[in-house]
Coordinates of C-alpha atoms in Angstrom, one line a residue:
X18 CA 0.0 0.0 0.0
X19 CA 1.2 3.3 -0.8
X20 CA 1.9 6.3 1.7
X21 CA -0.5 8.7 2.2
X22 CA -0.1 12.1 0.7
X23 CA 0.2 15.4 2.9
X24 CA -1.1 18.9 1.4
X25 CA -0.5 21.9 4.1
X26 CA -3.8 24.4 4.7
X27 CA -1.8 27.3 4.8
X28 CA -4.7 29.4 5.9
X29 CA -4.5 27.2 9.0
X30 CA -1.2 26.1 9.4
X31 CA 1.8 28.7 9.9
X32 CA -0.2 31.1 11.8
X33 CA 3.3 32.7 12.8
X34 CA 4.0 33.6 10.0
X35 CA 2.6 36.9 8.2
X36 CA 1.8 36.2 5.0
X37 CA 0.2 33.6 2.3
X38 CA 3.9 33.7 0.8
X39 CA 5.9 33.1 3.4
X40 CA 3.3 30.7 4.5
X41 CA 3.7 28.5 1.1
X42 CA 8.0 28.9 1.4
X43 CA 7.2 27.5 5.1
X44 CA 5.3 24.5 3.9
X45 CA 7.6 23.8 1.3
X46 CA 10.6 23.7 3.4
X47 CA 8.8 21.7 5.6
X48 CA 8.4 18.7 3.2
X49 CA 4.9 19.3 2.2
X50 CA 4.7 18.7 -1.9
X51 CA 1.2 20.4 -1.5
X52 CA -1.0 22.8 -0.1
X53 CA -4.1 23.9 0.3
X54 CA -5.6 27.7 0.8
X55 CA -9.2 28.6 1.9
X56 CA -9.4 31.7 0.1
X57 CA -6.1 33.3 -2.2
X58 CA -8.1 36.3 -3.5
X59 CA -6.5 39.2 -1.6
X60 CA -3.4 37.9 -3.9
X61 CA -3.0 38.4 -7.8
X62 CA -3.4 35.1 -8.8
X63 CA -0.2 34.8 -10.7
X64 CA 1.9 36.0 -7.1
X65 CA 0.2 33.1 -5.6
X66 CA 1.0 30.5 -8.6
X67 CA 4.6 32.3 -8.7
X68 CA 5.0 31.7 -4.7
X69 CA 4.0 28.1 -4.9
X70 CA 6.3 27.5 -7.8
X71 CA 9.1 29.2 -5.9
X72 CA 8.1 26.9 -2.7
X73 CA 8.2 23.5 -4.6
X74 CA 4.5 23.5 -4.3
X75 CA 0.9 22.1 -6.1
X76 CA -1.6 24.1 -5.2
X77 CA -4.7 21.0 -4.8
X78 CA -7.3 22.6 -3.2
X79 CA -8.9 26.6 -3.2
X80 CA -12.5 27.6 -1.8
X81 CA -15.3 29.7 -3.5
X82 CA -14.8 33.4 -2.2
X83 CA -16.9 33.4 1.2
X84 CA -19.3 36.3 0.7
X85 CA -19.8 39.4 3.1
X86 CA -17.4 37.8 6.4
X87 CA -18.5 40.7 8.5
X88 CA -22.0 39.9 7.9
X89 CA -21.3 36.3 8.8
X90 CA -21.2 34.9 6.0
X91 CA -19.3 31.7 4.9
X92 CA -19.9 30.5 1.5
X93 CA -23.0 31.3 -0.7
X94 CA -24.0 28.2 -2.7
X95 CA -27.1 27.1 -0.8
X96 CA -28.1 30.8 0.4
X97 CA -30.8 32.1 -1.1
X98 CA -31.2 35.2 -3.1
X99 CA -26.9 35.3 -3.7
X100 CA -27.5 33.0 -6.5
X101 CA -25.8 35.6 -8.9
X102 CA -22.7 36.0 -6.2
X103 CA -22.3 32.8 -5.9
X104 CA -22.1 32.8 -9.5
X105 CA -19.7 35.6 -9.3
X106 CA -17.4 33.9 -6.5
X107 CA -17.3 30.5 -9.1
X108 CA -16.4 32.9 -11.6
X109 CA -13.1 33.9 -9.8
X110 CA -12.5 30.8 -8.1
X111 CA -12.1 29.3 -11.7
X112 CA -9.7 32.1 -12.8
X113 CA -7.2 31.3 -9.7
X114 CA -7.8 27.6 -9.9
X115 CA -6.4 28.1 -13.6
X116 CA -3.4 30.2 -12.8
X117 CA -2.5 28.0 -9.8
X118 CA -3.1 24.8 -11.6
X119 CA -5.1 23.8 -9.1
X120 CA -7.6 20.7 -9.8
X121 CA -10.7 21.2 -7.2
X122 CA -12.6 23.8 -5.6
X123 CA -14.5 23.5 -2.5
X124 CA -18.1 24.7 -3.3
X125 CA -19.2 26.2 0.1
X126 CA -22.6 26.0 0.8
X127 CA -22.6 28.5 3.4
X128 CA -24.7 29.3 6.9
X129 CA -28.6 29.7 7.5
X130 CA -29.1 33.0 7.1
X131 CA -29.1 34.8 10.4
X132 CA -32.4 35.0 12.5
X133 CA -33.7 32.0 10.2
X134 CA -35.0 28.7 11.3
X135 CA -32.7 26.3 9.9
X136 CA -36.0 23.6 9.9
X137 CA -37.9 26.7 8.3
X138 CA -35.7 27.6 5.4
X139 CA -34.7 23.8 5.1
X140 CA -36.5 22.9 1.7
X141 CA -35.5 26.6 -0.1
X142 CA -31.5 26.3 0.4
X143 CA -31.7 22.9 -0.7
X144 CA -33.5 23.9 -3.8
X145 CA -31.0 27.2 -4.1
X146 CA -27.8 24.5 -3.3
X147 CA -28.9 22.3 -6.3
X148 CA -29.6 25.0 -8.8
X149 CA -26.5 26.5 -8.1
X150 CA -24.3 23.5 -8.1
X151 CA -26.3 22.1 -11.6
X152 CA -24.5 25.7 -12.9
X153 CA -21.0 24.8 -11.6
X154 CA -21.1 21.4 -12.5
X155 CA -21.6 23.1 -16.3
X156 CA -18.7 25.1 -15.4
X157 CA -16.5 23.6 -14.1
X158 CA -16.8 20.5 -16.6
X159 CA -15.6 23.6 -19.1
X160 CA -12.6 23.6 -17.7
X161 CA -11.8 20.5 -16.4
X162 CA -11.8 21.0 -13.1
X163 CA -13.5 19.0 -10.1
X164 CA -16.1 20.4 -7.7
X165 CA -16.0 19.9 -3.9
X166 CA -18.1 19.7 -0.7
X167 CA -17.7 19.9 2.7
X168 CA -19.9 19.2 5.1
X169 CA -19.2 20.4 8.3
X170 CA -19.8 19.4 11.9
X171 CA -22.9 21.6 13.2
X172 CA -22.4 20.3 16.7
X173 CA -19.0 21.9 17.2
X174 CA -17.3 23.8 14.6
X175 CA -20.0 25.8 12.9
X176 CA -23.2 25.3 14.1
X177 CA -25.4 27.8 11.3
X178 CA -23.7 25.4 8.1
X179 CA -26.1 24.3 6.2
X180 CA -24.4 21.3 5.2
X181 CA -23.9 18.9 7.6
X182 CA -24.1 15.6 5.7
X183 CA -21.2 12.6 5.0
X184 CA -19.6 13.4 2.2
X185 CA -15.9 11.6 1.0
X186 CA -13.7 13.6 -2.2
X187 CA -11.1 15.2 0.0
X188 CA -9.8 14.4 3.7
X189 CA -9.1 16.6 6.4
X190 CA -7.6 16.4 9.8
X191 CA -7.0 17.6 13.2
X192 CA -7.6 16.7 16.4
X193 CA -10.8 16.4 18.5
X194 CA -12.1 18.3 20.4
X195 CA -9.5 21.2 20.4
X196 CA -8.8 21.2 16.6
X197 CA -4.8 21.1 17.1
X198 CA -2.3 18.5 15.6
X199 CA -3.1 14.5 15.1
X200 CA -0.7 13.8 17.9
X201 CA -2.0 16.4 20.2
X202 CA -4.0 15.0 23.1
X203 CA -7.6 14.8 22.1
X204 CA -10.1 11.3 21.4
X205 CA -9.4 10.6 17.7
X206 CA -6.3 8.0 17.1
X207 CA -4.8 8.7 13.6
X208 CA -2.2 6.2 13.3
X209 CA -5.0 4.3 13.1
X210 CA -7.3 6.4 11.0
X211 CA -4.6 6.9 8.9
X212 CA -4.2 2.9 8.6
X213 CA -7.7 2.8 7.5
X214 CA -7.4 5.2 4.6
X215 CA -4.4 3.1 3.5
X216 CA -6.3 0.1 3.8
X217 CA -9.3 1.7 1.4
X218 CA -6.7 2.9 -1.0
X219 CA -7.1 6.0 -0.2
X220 CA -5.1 8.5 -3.3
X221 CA -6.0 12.5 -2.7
X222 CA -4.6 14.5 -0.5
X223 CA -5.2 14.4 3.3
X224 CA -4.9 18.3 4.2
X225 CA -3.8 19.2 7.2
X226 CA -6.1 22.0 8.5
X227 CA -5.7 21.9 11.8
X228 CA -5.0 24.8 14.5
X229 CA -1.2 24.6 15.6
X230 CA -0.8 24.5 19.7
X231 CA 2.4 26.3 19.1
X232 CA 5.3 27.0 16.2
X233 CA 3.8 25.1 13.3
X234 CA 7.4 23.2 11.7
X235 CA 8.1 22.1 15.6
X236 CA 4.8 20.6 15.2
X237 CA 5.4 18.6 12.3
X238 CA 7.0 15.7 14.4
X239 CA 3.5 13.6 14.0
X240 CA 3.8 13.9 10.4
X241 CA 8.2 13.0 10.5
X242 CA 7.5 9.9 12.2
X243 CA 4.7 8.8 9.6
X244 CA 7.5 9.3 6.7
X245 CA 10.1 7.5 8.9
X246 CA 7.5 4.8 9.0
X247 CA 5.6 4.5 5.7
X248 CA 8.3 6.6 3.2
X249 CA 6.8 9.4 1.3
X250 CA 5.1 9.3 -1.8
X251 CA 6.8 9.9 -5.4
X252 CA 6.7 13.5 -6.2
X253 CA 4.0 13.8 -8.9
X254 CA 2.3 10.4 -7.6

């Protein structure tokens, strides 16, 4: 069985660090052949391709633009009346995901609208997620690219997401319940969750988007001892 493959969330990971490019030149010389980042946009996309390039990296995985952050919003696809943001956001995620080289695009559905009933407005973001994903499947078929969703955990991390459902395109990790490193103390046991997605034959990415306890590279030790163990992966594997 192969090793698994490691992509950095550099919007999570290297929180010491000031910037998305020094962020990417950390991952790289941390061993990381890939990374991921949430959103890239306050960047030109070609300084972001030319930083990843410059850091040894692929870019694998960018998010649709979030919407209005200070009105709490976090994503747009199942919210209704921003269809035509939405359509917007998919719009420029496609331009970066083009000049990074970057295959998939995480399609955020976004949050109940504040003050809403989530049982209320239940059956209209459905209807609003499927019309607008129906338009980005068009588009991003055009381009060759492969659409993403996340479902996140409603108990804990977000608890307005619409989209709290079992999905599996793209793996995740950190630790539960504080959200820092796999080896950080906390009820999940990677080794052998890791183990597991060996075993399935598991080939994307596993991205590492988890909140570092304290300098990010110190905390890499958990992901050392897995290449001591397993090896690492051919470079373009």
């Amino acid at each position: 069985m192969a090793p698994l493959r490691f992509s950095a969330n550099v919007s999570w990971l290297f929180p010491e660090l000031p910037g998305l490019t020094a962020r990417l030149r950390a991952a790289g010389s941390s061993g990381f052949e890939a990374a991921e980042v949430a959103w890239p946009y306050a960047e030109p996309p070609e300084a972001v391709a030319r930083a990843a390039r410059e850091a040894g990296l692929r870019l694998v995985l960018i998010n649709t633009p979030p919407g209005d952050r200070e009105k709490g919003e976090m994503g747009l696809g199942a919210v209704p009346g921003r269809q035509a943001a939405f359509r917007e956001g998919l719009e420029q995620a496609v331009l970066y995901a083009r000049a990074l080289g970057c295959p998939r695009i995480h399609l955020m559905a976004g949050r109940v609208p504040q003050g809403a009933d989530r049982a209320a407005v239940r059956s209209e973001m459905e209807t609003v997620f499927l019309e607008n994903l129906r338009h980005a499947a068009g588009v991003l078929a055009q381009e060759n690219l492969v659409g993403l969703l996340e479902p996140i955990n409603t108990r804990i991390t977000d608890p307005q997401y619409f989209l709290d459902m079992p999905q599996q395109g793209h793996v995740q990790v950190a630790q539960v319940p504080g959200r820092g490193e796999p080896d950080s103390p906390g009820e999940l046991n990677f080794p052998y969750l890791f183990q597991l997605l060996e075993d399935e034959g598991y080939k994307g990415f596993v991205g590492c988007e988890y909140r570092p306890l304290g300098d990010t590279a110190e905390g890499l030790n958990w992901l050392r001892s897995y290449w001591e163990r397993r090896g690492r992966p051919q470079a373009g594997q």
